[in-house]
Amino acid sequence: MSVFLLAVGGILSFGVSDRISGVDLTVVGYVLMAAGAIGLAVVLMFANQRSRTTHTSVHERRDIRDD
């Protein structure tokens, strides 16, 4: 999704020259690119944190004795 936002934002910022009254497509493109960049940074941060996490399993065995 982040890459999609970056791509659409880039197209709106640099590739579209049409005008819509009341809407600056260049600014909309920059906002979409910023949102995509932030989303990509968050995803990469969580992926990096996840790869450094180790999981250990502890198995405990208890013998039941009748005294």
PDB file of C-alpha atoms in Angstrom:
ATOM      1  CA  MET A   1       0.000   0.000   0.000  1.00  0.00           C
ATOM      2  CA  SER A   2       2.840   2.394   0.807  1.00  0.00           C
ATOM      3  CA  VAL A   3       4.484   1.852  -2.558  1.00  0.00           C
ATOM      4  CA  PHE A   4       1.124   2.491  -4.237  1.00  0.00           C
ATOM      5  CA  LEU A   5       0.768   5.804  -2.375  1.00  0.00           C
ATOM      6  CA  LEU A   6       4.295   6.777  -3.388  1.00  0.00           C
ATOM      7  CA  ALA A   7       3.580   5.955  -7.029  1.00  0.00           C
ATOM      8  CA  VAL A   8       0.241   7.759  -7.188  1.00  0.00           C
ATOM      9  CA  GLY A   9       1.712  10.748  -5.368  1.00  0.00           C
ATOM     10  CA  GLY A  10       4.617  10.904  -7.797  1.00  0.00           C
ATOM     11  CA  ILE A  11       2.279  10.741 -10.763  1.00  0.00           C
ATOM     12  CA  LEU A  12       0.094  13.515  -9.374  1.00  0.00           C
ATOM     13  CA  SER A  13       3.071  15.681  -8.421  1.00  0.00           C
ATOM     14  CA  PHE A  14       5.198  15.332 -11.520  1.00  0.00           C
ATOM     15  CA  GLY A  15       3.086  13.859 -14.283  1.00  0.00           C
ATOM     16  CA  VAL A  16      -0.335  15.515 -14.194  1.00  0.00           C
ATOM     17  CA  SER A  17      -0.807  18.991 -15.584  1.00  0.00           C
ATOM     18  CA  ASP A  18      -4.619  19.128 -15.455  1.00  0.00           C
ATOM     19  CA  ARG A  19      -6.382  21.560 -13.180  1.00  0.00           C
ATOM     20  CA  ILE A  20      -9.259  20.911 -10.808  1.00  0.00           C
ATOM     21  CA  SER A  21     -10.882  23.992  -9.318  1.00  0.00           C
ATOM     22  CA  GLY A  22     -10.044  24.310  -5.650  1.00  0.00           C
ATOM     23  CA  VAL A  23      -7.584  21.378  -5.629  1.00  0.00           C
ATOM     24  CA  ASP A  24      -3.859  21.656  -6.160  1.00  0.00           C
ATOM     25  CA  LEU A  25      -2.899  18.234  -7.536  1.00  0.00           C
ATOM     26  CA  THR A  26       0.800  18.871  -6.923  1.00  0.00           C
ATOM     27  CA  VAL A  27       0.186  19.353  -3.193  1.00  0.00           C
ATOM     28  CA  VAL A  28      -2.103  16.303  -3.093  1.00  0.00           C
ATOM     29  CA  GLY A  29       0.667  14.312  -4.754  1.00  0.00           C
ATOM     30  CA  TYR A  30       3.235  15.467  -2.214  1.00  0.00           C
ATOM     31  CA  VAL A  31       0.899  14.574   0.660  1.00  0.00           C
ATOM     32  CA  LEU A  32       0.338  11.095  -0.781  1.00  0.00           C
ATOM     33  CA  MET A  33       4.084  10.620  -1.247  1.00  0.00           C
ATOM     34  CA  ALA A  34       4.723  11.678   2.358  1.00  0.00           C
ATOM     35  CA  ALA A  35       2.060   9.285   3.632  1.00  0.00           C
ATOM     36  CA  GLY A  36       3.553   6.470   1.557  1.00  0.00           C
ATOM     37  CA  ALA A  37       7.064   7.205   2.819  1.00  0.00           C
ATOM     38  CA  ILE A  38       5.904   7.255   6.444  1.00  0.00           C
ATOM     39  CA  GLY A  39       3.985   4.013   5.945  1.00  0.00           C
ATOM     40  CA  LEU A  40       6.990   2.348   4.327  1.00  0.00           C
ATOM     41  CA  ALA A  41       9.268   3.485   7.159  1.00  0.00           C
ATOM     42  CA  VAL A  42       6.873   2.095   9.778  1.00  0.00           C
ATOM     43  CA  VAL A  43       6.601  -1.253   7.979  1.00  0.00           C
ATOM     44  CA  LEU A  44      10.380  -1.529   7.654  1.00  0.00           C
ATOM     45  CA  MET A  45      10.847  -0.611  11.312  1.00  0.00           C
ATOM     46  CA  PHE A  46       8.435  -3.334  12.446  1.00  0.00           C
ATOM     47  CA  ALA A  47      10.008  -5.874  10.082  1.00  0.00           C
ATOM     48  CA  ASN A  48      13.473  -5.080  11.435  1.00  0.00           C
ATOM     49  CA  GLN A  49      12.266  -5.346  15.023  1.00  0.00           C
ATOM     50  CA  ARG A  50      10.568  -8.653  14.256  1.00  0.00           C
ATOM     51  CA  SER A  51      13.694 -10.144  12.699  1.00  0.00           C
ATOM     52  CA  ARG A  52      15.771  -9.361  15.813  1.00  0.00           C
ATOM     53  CA  THR A  53      13.290 -10.947  18.198  1.00  0.00           C
ATOM     54  CA  THR A  54      14.125 -14.416  19.442  1.00  0.00           C
ATOM     55  CA  HIS A  55      11.653 -16.863  20.831  1.00  0.00           C
ATOM     56  CA  THR A  56      12.580 -19.559  23.280  1.00  0.00           C
ATOM     57  CA  SER A  57      10.480 -22.450  24.426  1.00  0.00           C
ATOM     58  CA  VAL A  58      10.687 -23.734  27.946  1.00  0.00           C
ATOM     59  CA  HIS A  59       9.353 -27.198  28.619  1.00  0.00           C
ATOM     60  CA  GLU A  60       8.994 -28.128  32.238  1.00  0.00           C
ATOM     61  CA  ARG A  61       8.394 -31.667  33.294  1.00  0.00           C
ATOM     62  CA  ARG A  62       7.122 -32.539  36.720  1.00  0.00           C
ATOM     63  CA  ASP A  63       7.032 -36.026  38.060  1.00  0.00           C
ATOM     64  CA  ILE A  64       4.133 -36.830  40.327  1.00  0.00           C
ATOM     65  CA  ARG A  65       5.164 -38.947  43.318  1.00  0.00           C
ATOM     66  CA  ASP A  66       2.802 -40.710  45.670  1.00  0.00           C
ATOM     67  CA  ASP A  67       4.422 -40.627  49.120  1.00  0.00           C
TER      68      ASP A  67
END
